[in-house]
Coordinates of C-alpha atoms in Angstrom, one line a residue:
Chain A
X1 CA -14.9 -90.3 -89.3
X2 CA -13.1 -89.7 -85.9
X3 CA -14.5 -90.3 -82.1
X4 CA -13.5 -89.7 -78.8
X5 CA -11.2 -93.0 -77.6
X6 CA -11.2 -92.3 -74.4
X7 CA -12.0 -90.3 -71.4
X8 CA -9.3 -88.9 -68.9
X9 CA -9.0 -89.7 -65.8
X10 CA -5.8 -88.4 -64.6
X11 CA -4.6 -90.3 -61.4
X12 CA -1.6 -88.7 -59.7
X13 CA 1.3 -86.5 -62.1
X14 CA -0.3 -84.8 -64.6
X15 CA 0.3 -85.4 -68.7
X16 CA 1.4 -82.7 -70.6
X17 CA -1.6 -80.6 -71.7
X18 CA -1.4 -78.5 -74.7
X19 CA -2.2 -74.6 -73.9
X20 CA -3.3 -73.1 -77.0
X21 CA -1.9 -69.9 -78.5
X22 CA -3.8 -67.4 -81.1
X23 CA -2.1 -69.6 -83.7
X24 CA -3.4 -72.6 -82.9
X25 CA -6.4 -72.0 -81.3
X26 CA -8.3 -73.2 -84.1
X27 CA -6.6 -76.5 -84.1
X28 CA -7.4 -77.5 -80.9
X29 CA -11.2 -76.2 -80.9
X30 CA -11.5 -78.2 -83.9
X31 CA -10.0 -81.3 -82.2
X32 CA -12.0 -81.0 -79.3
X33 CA -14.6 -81.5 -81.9
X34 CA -13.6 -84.5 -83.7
X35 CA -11.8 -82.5 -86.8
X36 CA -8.3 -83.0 -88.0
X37 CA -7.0 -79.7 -89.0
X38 CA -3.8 -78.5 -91.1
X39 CA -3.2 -75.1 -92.9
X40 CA -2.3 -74.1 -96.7
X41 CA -0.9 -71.3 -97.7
X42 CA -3.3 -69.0 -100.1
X43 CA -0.2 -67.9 -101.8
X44 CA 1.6 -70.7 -102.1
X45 CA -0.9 -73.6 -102.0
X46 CA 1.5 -75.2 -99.8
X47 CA 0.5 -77.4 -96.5
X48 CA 2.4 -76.5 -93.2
X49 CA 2.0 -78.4 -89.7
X50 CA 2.3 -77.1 -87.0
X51 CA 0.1 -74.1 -87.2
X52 CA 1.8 -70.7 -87.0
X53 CA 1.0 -67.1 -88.0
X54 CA 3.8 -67.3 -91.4
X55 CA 3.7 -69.4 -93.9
X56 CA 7.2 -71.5 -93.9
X57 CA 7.3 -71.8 -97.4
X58 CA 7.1 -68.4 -99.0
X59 CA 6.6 -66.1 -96.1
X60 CA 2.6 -65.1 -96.4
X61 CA 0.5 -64.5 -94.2
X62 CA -2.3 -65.4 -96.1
X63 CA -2.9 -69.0 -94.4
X64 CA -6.4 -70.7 -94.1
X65 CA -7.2 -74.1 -91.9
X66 CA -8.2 -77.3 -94.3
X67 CA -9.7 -80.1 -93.0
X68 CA -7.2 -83.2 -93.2
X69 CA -8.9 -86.9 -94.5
X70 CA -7.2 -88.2 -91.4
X71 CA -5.4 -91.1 -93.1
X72 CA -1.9 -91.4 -93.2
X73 CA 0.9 -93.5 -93.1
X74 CA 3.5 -94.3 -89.8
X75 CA 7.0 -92.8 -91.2
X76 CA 8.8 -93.7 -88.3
X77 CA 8.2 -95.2 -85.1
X78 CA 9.7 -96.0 -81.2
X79 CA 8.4 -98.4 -78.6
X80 CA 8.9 -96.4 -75.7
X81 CA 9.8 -98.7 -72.5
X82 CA 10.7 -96.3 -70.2
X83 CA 8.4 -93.7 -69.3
X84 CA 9.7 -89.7 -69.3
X85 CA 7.5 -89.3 -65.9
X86 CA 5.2 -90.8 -63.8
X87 CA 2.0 -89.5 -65.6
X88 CA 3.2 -91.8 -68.3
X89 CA 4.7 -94.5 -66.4
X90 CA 1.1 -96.8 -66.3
X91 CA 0.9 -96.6 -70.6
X92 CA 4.4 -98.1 -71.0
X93 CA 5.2 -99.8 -73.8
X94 CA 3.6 -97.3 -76.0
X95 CA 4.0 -96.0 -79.8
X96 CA 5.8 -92.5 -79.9
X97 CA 5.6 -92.2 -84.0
X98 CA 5.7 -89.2 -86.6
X99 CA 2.8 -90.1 -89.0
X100 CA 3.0 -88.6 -92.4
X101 CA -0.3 -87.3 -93.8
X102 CA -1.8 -88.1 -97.3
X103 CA -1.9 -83.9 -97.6
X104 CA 1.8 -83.9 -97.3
X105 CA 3.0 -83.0 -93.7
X106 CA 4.3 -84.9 -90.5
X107 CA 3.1 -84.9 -86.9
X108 CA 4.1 -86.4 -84.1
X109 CA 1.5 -88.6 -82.3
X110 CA 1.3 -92.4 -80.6
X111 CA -0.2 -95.0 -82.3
X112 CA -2.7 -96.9 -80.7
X113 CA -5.1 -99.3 -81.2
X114 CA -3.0 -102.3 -81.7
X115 CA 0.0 -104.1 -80.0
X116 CA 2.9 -101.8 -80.2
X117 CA 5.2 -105.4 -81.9
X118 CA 2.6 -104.8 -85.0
X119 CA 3.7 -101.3 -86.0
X120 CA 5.5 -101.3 -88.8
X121 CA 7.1 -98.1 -91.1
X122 CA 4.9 -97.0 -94.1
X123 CA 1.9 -98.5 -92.0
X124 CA -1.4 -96.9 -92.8
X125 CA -2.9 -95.2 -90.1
X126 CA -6.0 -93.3 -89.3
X127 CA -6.9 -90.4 -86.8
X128 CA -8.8 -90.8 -83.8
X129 CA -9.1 -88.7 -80.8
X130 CA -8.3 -89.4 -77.3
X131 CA -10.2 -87.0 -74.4
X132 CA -7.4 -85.2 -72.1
X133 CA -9.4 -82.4 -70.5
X134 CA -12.9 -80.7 -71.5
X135 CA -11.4 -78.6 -73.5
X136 CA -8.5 -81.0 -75.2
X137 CA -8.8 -83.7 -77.4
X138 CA -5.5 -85.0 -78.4
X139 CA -5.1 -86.6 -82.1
X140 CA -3.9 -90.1 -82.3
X141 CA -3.7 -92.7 -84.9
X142 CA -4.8 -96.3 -85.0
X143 CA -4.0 -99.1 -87.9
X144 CA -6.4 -98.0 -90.8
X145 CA -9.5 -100.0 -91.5
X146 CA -10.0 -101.5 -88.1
Chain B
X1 CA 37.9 -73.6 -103.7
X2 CA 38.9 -70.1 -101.9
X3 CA 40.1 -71.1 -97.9
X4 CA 38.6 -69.2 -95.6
X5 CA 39.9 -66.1 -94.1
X6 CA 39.8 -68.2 -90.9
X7 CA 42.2 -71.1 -91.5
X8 CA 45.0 -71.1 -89.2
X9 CA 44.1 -67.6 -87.3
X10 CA 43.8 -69.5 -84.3
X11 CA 44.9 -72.1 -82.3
X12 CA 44.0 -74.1 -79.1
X13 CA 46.7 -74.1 -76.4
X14 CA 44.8 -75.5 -73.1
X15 CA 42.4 -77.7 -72.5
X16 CA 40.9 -79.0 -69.4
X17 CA 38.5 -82.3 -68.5
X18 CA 37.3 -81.7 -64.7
X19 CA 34.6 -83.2 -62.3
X20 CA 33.5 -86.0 -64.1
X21 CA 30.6 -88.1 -62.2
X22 CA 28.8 -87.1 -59.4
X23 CA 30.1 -84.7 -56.8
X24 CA 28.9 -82.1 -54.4
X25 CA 30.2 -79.3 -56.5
X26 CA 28.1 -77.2 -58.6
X27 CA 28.5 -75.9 -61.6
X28 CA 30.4 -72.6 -60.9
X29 CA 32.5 -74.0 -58.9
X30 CA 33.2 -77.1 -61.6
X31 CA 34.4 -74.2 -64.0
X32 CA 36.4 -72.4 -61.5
X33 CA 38.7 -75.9 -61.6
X34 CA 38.5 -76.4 -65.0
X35 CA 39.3 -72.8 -65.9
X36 CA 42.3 -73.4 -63.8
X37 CA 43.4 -76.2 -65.2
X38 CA 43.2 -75.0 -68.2
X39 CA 45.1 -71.9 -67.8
X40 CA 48.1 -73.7 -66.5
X41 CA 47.9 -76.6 -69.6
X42 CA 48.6 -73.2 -71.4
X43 CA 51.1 -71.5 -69.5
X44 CA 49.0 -68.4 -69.6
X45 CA 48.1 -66.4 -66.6
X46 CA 44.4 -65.3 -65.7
X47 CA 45.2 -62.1 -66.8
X48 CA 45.9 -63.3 -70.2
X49 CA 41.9 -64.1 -70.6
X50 CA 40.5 -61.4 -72.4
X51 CA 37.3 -63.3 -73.9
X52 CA 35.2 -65.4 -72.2
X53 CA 32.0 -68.0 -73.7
X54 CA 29.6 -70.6 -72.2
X55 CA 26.5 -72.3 -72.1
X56 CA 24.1 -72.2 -69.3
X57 CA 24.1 -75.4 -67.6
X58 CA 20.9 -77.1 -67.9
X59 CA 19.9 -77.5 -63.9
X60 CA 20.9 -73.4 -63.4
X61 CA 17.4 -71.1 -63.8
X62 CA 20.1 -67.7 -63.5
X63 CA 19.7 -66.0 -66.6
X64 CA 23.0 -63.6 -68.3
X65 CA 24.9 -66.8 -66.9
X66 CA 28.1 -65.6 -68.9
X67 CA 28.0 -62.9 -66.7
X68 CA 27.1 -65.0 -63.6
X69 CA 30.4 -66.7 -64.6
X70 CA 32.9 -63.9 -65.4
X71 CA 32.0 -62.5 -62.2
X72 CA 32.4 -65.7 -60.1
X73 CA 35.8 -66.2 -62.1
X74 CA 36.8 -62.5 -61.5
X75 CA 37.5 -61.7 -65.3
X76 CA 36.5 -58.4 -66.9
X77 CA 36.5 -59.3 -70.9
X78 CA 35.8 -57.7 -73.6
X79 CA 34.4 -60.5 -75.4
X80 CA 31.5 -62.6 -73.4
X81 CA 28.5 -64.4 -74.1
X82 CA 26.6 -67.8 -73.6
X83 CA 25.7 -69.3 -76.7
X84 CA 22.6 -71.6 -77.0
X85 CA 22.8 -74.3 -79.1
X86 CA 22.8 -77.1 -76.6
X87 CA 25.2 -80.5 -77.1
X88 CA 26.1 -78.1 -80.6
X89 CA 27.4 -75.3 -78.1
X90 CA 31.0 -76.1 -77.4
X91 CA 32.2 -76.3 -81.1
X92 CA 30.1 -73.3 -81.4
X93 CA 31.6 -71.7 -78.9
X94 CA 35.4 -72.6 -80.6
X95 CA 33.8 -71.3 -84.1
X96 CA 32.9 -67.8 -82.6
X97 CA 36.1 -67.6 -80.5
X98 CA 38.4 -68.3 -83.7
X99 CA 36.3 -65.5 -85.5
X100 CA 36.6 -63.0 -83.2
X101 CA 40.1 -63.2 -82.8
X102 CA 40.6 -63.2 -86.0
X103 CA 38.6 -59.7 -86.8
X104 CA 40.4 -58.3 -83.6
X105 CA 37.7 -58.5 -80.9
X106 CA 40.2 -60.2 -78.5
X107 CA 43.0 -61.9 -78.3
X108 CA 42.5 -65.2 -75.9
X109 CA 39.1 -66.4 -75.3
X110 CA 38.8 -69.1 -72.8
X111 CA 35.3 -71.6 -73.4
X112 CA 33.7 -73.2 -70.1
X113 CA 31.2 -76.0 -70.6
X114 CA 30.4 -77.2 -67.2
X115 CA 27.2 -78.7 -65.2
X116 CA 26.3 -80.3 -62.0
X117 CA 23.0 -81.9 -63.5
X118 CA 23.6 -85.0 -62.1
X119 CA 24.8 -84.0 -58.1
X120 CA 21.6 -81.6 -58.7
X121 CA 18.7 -83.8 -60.5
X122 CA 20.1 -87.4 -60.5
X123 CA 19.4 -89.2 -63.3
X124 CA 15.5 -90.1 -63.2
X125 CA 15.2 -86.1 -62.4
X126 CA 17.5 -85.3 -65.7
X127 CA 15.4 -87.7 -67.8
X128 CA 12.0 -86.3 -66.7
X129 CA 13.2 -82.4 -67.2
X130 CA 14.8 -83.3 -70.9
X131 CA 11.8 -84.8 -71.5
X132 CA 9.9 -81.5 -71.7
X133 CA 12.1 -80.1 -74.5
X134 CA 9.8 -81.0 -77.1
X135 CA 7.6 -78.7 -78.8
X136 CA 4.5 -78.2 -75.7
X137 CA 1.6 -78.5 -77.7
X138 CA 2.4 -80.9 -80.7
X139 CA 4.9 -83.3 -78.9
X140 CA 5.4 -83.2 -75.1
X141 CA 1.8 -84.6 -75.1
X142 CA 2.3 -87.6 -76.6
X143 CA 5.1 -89.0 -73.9
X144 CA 8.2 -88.4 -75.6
X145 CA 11.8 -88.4 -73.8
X146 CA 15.0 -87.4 -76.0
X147 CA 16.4 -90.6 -76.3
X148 CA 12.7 -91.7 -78.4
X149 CA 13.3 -88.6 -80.4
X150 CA 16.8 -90.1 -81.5
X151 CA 15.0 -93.2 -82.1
X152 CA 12.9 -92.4 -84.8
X153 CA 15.7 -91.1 -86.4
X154 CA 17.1 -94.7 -86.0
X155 CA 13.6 -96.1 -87.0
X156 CA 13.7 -94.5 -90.6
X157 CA 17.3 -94.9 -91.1
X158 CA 16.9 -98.7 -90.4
X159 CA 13.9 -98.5 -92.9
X160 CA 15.5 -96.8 -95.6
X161 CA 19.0 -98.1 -95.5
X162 CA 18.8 -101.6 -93.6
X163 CA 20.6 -100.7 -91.1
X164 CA 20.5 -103.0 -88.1
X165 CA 20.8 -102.8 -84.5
X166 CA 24.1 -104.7 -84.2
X167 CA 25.7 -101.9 -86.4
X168 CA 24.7 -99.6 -84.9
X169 CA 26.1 -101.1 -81.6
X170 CA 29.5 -101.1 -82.5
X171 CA 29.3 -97.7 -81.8
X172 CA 28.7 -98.4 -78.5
X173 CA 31.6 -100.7 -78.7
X174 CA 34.1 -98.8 -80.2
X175 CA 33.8 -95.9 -77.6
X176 CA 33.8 -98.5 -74.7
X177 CA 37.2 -100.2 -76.2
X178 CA 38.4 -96.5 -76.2
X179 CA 37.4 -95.6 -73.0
X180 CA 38.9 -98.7 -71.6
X181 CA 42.4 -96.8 -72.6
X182 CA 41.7 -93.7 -71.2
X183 CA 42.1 -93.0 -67.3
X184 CA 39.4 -90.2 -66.8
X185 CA 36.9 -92.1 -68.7
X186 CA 33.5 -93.0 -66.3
X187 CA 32.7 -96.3 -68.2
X188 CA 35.8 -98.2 -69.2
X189 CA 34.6 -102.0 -68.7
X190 CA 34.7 -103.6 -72.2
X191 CA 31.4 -104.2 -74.2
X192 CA 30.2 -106.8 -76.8
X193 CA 27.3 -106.1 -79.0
X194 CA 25.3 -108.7 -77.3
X195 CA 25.8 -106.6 -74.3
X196 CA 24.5 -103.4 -75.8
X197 CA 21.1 -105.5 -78.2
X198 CA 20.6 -107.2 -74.5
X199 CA 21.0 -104.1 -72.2
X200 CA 17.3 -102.3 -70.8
X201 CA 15.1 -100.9 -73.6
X202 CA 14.6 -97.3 -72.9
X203 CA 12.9 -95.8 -76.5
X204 CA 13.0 -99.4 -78.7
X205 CA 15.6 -99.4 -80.6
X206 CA 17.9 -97.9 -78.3
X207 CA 18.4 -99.7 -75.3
X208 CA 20.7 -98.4 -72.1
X209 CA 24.0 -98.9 -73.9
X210 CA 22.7 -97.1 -77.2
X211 CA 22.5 -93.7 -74.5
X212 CA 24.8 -91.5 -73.5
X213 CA 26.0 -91.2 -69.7
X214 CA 24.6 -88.4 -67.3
X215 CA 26.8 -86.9 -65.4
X216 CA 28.6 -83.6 -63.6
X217 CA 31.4 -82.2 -66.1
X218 CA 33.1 -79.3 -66.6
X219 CA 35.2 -78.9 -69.6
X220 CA 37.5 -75.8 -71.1
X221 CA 39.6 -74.7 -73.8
X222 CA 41.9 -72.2 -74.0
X223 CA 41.9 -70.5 -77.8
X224 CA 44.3 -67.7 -78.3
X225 CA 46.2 -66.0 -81.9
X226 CA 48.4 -68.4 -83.5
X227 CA 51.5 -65.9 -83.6
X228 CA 50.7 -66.4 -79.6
X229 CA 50.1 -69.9 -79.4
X230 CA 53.6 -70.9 -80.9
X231 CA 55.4 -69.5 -78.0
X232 CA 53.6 -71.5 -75.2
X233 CA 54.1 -74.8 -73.6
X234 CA 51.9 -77.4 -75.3
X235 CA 52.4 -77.5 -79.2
X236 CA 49.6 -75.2 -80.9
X237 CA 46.4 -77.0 -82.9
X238 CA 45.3 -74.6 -85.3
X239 CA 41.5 -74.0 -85.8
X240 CA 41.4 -74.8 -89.7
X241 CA 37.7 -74.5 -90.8
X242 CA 34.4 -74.1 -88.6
X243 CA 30.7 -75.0 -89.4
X244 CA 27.3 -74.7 -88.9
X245 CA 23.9 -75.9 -90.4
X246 CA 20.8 -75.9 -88.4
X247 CA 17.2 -77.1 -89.5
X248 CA 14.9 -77.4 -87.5
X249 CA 14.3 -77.3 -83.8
X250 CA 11.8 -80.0 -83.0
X251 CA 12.3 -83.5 -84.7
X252 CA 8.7 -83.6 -85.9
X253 CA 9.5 -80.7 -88.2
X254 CA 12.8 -82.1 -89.2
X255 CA 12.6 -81.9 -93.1
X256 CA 14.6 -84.9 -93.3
X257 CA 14.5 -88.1 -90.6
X258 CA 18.3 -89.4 -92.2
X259 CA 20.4 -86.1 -93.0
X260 CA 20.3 -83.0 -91.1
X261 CA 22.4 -79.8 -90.8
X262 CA 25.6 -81.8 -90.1
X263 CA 26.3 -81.6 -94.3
X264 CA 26.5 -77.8 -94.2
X265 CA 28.4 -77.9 -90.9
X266 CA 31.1 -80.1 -92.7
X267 CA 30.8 -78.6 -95.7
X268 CA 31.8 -75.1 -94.7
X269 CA 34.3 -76.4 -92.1
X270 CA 36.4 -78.3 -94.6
X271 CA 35.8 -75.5 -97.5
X272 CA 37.6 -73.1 -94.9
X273 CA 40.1 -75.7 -93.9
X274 CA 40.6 -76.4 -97.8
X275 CA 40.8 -79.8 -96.9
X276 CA 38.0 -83.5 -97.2
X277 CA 37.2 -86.2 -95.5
X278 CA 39.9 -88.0 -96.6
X279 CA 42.1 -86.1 -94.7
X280 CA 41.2 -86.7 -91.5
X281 CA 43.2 -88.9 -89.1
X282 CA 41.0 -89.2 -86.4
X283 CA 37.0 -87.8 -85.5
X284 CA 35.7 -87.0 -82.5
X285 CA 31.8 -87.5 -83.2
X286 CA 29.1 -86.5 -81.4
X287 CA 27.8 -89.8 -80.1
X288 CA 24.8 -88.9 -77.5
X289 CA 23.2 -91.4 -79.0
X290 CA 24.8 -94.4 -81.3
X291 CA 22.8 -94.0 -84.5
X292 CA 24.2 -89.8 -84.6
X293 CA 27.3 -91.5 -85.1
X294 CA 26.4 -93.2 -88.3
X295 CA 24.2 -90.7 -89.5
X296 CA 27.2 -88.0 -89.1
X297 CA 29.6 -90.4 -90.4
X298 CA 27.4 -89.8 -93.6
X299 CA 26.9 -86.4 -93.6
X300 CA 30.3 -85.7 -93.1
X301 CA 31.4 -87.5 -96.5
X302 CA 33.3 -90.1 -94.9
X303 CA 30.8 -92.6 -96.4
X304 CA 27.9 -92.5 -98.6
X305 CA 24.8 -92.0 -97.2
X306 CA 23.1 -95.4 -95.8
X307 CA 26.9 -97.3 -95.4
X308 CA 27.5 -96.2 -92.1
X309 CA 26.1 -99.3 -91.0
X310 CA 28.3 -101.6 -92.8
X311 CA 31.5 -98.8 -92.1
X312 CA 30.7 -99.2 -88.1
X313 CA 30.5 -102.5 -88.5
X314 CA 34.1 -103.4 -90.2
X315 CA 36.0 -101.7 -87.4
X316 CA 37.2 -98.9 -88.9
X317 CA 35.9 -96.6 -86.2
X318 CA 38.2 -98.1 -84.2
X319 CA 42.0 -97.2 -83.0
X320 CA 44.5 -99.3 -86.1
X321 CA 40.7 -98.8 -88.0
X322 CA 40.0 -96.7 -91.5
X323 CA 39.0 -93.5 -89.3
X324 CA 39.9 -94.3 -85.4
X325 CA 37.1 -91.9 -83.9
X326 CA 36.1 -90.8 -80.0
X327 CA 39.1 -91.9 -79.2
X328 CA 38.6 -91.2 -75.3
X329 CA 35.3 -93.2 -75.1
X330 CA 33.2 -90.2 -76.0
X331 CA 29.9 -89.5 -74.8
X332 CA 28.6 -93.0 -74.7
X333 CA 31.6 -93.9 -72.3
X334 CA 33.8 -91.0 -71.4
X335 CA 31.5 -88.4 -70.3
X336 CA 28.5 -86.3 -71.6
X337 CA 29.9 -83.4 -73.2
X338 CA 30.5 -82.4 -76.7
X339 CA 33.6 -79.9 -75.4
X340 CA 35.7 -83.5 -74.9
X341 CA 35.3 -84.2 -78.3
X342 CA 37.3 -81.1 -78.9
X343 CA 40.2 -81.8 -75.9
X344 CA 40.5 -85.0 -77.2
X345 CA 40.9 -84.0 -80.3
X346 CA 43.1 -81.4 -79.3
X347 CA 45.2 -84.0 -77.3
X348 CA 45.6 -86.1 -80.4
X349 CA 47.1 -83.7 -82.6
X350 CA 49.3 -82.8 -79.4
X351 CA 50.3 -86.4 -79.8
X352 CA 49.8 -86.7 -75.8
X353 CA 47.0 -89.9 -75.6
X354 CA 49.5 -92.5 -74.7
X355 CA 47.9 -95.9 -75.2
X356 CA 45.0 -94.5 -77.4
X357 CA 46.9 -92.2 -79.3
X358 CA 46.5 -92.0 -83.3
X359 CA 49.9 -92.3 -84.7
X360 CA 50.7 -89.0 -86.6
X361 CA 47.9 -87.5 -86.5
X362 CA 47.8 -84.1 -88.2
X363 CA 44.0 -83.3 -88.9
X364 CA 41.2 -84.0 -86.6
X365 CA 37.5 -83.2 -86.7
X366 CA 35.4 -82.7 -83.9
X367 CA 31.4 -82.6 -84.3
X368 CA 28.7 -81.3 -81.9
X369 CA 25.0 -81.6 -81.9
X370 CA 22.4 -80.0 -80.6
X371 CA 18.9 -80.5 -79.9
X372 CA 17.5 -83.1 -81.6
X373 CA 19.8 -83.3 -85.0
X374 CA 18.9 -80.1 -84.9
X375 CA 22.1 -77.9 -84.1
X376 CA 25.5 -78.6 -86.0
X377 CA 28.8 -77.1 -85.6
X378 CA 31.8 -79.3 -87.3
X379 CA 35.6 -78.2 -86.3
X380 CA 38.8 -79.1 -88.5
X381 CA 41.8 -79.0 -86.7
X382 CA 45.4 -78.9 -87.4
X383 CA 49.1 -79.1 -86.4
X384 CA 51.5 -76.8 -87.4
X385 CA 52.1 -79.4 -90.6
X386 CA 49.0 -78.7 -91.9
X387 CA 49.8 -74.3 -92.2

C-alpha cells in the first residue's frame, strides 16, 4: 500500500525533523515502516489525530493505535511560493494541505505527486511516505489512483 | 439578557502609537516612550500606575518579562502580568484590566504592547522564526510559514462560500484608502485590487498585499475607574463588554477551517455590553491577514456566514460605508499590532481622527487574534452616551 518516495539528502539548512515523544512514539515507528497510524478511543470509539496520552473527546485514557486505509480527501490547500527557510527554499512551489481521512480526522501534510495547479479541494488523495532520516519517514499524500 | 457586571466599570483615558518602522531602539526602550506618551494623553502622573500588563515581544528570550518591564519602567504595582495569547493579547490585556478594576485589584492599569522584531530579525529572519510556530512534529515538517496557515483558511472558505480573491482584496484596499488618511500610518500609497491579485505570491492565495506589515511598534493604553476617568483631559471610552473564545492552538486541529472562537468572543462581549452588531459605528478588525477580516466580519454577526465576500466587496468596510472599519489602515497598512485596533478605536469615539473620523460615533469594536484563528478577544466600547 505505501512506499518510501524518496531518500534524503539534506544539502545545507536542515528541515524540520519530528522528535518523537512517549505519545507518539508509535506513530512514527510505524511510519518509518510504511504504516499510517491514528488512535480511537476504547471508551468512546472516537478517532483523534494527533496522538496524545487523553482522549479529546471524553477524557479516557483508554486509547489504542488503528491502522488508517491511507485514503483521503485534500480539505484545503496552499501553493506555497515562498519558502519559510532555506532548507525549503529548492521545493518551492509546493502543496502545504490539511487532508481529511476517510476515518474521520485531519492532518496536515504536502501533496505531492502532481503539479501543484492540479490540486483541487475534496481531491482524493492517498498516503505515501517520503524518507527524512533513518529513523523518520514523513507521511505525504499523492492524487489517488496514480 | 442580564448586562454584565462589567459594562461601564472602566474606561480608556490614554492611548499611545510609538516607534513604528524600523529603528535602533529595542523593545524596552520602545515602551518606555510609549508609556510616556501615554501617561500624558491621560493627564495622569507615573505614580498614578498602579497595574501594569504585557506580552513578551517575540525577538526577547528574557522570561517574567512583565517584570523585566516594571523594573525598567520603575513601577512597583500591585497588579502585573504578561499574558500570552499572541496578536489576541492586547484586547486581552484590556479584558483583564477592566476586570480587575472592577473587583478592586487596582485602580489604573496601564497595557504595553511593544517589539523591535524588525530592527532585531529583519523581515526574512521574522518570517523564518514564525515559521516554526506550528506544531514540531505534525506540521513544521511539512514547510509551513503563518501566512500558508491563513491560507488554508482562505482555501476552504473560497470552497465553501465562493468567495473570490478580488473580495477578499478589498480588504486590503479599504485599510490602504484609510491609511492614506492617517499620518502615522507606514503604508499610505493607495491600492487597487489589481494591485493586491498582481502583488508577489507568498502562500497562494495570499499574495504580498493580502499580509500584514513587519515592523518595530510599541503601543499602550491607559485604563483606569470610570468615576476617575470623567475628571481627566481626553473624554472617557467606557469598556462596555469583553470576550474570549479559543479553540484550538494549531490550525490542523482547528475543528472548523471557516468559524473559530471569534463567535464566543463576540457573543460574550456584546451580552455584557447589552448591545449587537447593529450597533456598532465603526470596527477595528484584526486584519493580519485579509481573509480574518471576512471570516470575523461573520463571526461577529455583522453578516451571515459566507457574505463577507460580497459585504467587502460593496464598500461598506469603508469610511461613508455600512460599517467603516480599521479606520487608521490597520495591520495591513498602519502597523502590525492588534493594541492599534484599540487606540484607534479609542480615538474614534474621542471624536479626534480628523480626516478619517466616523461621524458620531458612539460604539466601537475592536477584535484581536491570536495564533492561527486560534485566540479571540472582542472589545465593545463606548462613550459616555452609551452609560
Amino acid at each position: 500500500m505505501t512506499e518510501a518516495v524518496k531518500s534524503a539528502a539534506p544539502t545545507g539548512p536542515r528541515k524540520n525533523v519530528p522528535e518523537p515523544t512517549s505519545d507518539t512514539a508509535a506513530y512514527w515507528e510505524a511510519a518509518n515502516r510504511g504504516e499510517l497510524l491514528i488512535q480511537r478511543c476504547r471508551a468512546c470509539g472516537q478517532p483523534q489525530f494527533f496522538p496524545r496520552s487523553i482522549c479529546i473527546h471524553c477524557w479516557s485514557g483508554d486509547l489504542e493505535w488503528q491502522r488508517a486505509s491511507g485514503k483521503g480527501r485534500v480539505y484545503c490547500f496552499s501553493v506555497i511560493h515562498r519558502a519559510p527557510s532555506k532548507a525549503y527554499a529548492g521545493d518551492v512551489p509546493y502543496v502545504l494541505a490539511l487532508v481529511e481521512l476517510d476515518e474521520g480526522v485531519r492532518m496536515m501534510t504536502n501533496v505531492v505527486g502532481c503539479p501543484p495547479d492540479e490540486v483541487t479541494v475534496e481531491m482524493p488523495v492517498e498516503v505515501v511516505f517520503e524518507r527524512l532520516t533513518d529513523e523518520i519517514a514523513l507521511p505525504k499524500f499523492r492524487p489517488a489512483g496514480r | 439578557m442580564v448586562m454584565g457586571s462589567l459594562r461601564g466599570a472602566t474606561a480608556i483615558v490614554g492611548v499611545a502609537e510609538t516607534g513604528l518602522g524600523k529603528g535602533t531602539k529595542n523593545a524596552l526602550q520602545l515602551s518606555a516612550d510609549a508609556a510616556r506618551e501615554a501617561i500624558e494623553d491621560a493627564g495622569l502622573r507615573k505614580t498614578d500606575v498602579d497595574g501594569l500588563l504585557t506580552v513578551t515581544p517575540v525577538e526577547v528570550k528574557q522570561r517574567f518579562y512583565a517584570s523585566v518591564l516594571s523594573e525598567y519602567l520603575g513601577l512597583t504595582p500591585r497588579y502585573l502580568n504578561a499574558l500570552e495569547v499572541g496578536g489576541a493579547t492586547a484586547a486581552t490585556c484590556v479584558a483583564h484590566a477592566a476586570a480587575a478594576i472592577a473587583a478592586g485589584q487596582c485602580d489604573t492599569v496601564l497595557i504595553i504592547v511593544g517589539t523591535a522584531r524588525n530592527s532585531v530579525w529583519g523581515r526574512d529572519k521574522t518570517v523564518e522564526a514564525l515559521a516554526s510556530v506550528g506544531h514540531p512534529e505534525f506540521e513544521d515538517p511539512y514547510g509551513p510559514l503563518i501566512p500558508a496557515m491563513y491560507a488554508l483558511i482562505a482555501s476552504r472558505h473560497m470552497h465553501e462560500y465562493g468567495t473570490t480573491h478580488e473580495q477578499m482584496a478589498e480588504v486590503a484596499v479599504a485599510c490602504r484608502a484609510h491609511a492614506a488618511l492617517t499620518p502615522k500610518a507606514l503604508m499610505r500609497d493607495p491600492i487597487t485590487v489589481e494591485d493586491v491579485l498582481s502583488s508577489k505570491p507568498i502562500a497562494k492565495p495570499l499574495h504580498m498585499l493580502d499580509c500584514c506589515l513587519v515592523s518595530d511598534y510599541a503601543g499602550a493604553l491607559i485604563v483606569t475607574r470610570a468615576d476617575r476617568a470623567k475628571s481627566l483631559r481626553r473624554p472617557p471610552v467606557y469598556v462596555l463588554g469583553a470576550g474570549e473564545g479559543h479553540t484550538h492552538e494549531a490550525i490542523s486541529e482547528a475543528p472548523n477551517l471557516t468559524s473559530f472562537g471569534c463567535v464566543t468572543s463576540g457573543q460574550v462581549a456584546f451580552q455584557t455590553a447589552g448591545l449587537g452588531p447593529k450597533d456598532v459605528d465603526v470596527a477595528e478588525l484584526y486584519d493580519c491577514f485579509t481573509i480574518t477580516v471576512l471570516v470575523e466580519l461573520e463571526d461577529l454577526g455583522f453578516c451571515r456566514k459566507g457574505e463577507a465576500g460580497p459585504f467587502a466587496a460593496s464598500g461598506a468596510l469603508r469610511l461613508g460605508g455600512a460599517l467603516p472599519a480599521n479606520t487608521n489602515g490597520g495591520l495591513l497598512s498602519f502597523a502590525n499590532g492588534g493594541i492599534f485596533h484599540i487606540t484607534e478605536a479609542t480615538r474614534q469615539l474621542r471624536g479626534e481622527c480628523g480626516a478619517r473620523q466616523v461621524p458620531g460615533a458612539n460604539v466601537a469594536l475592536a477584535h484581536n487574534n491570536g495564533g492561527i484563528m486560534s485566540n479571540h478577544c472582542t472589545l465593545v466600547l463606548g462613550t459616555e452616551a452609551t452609560l
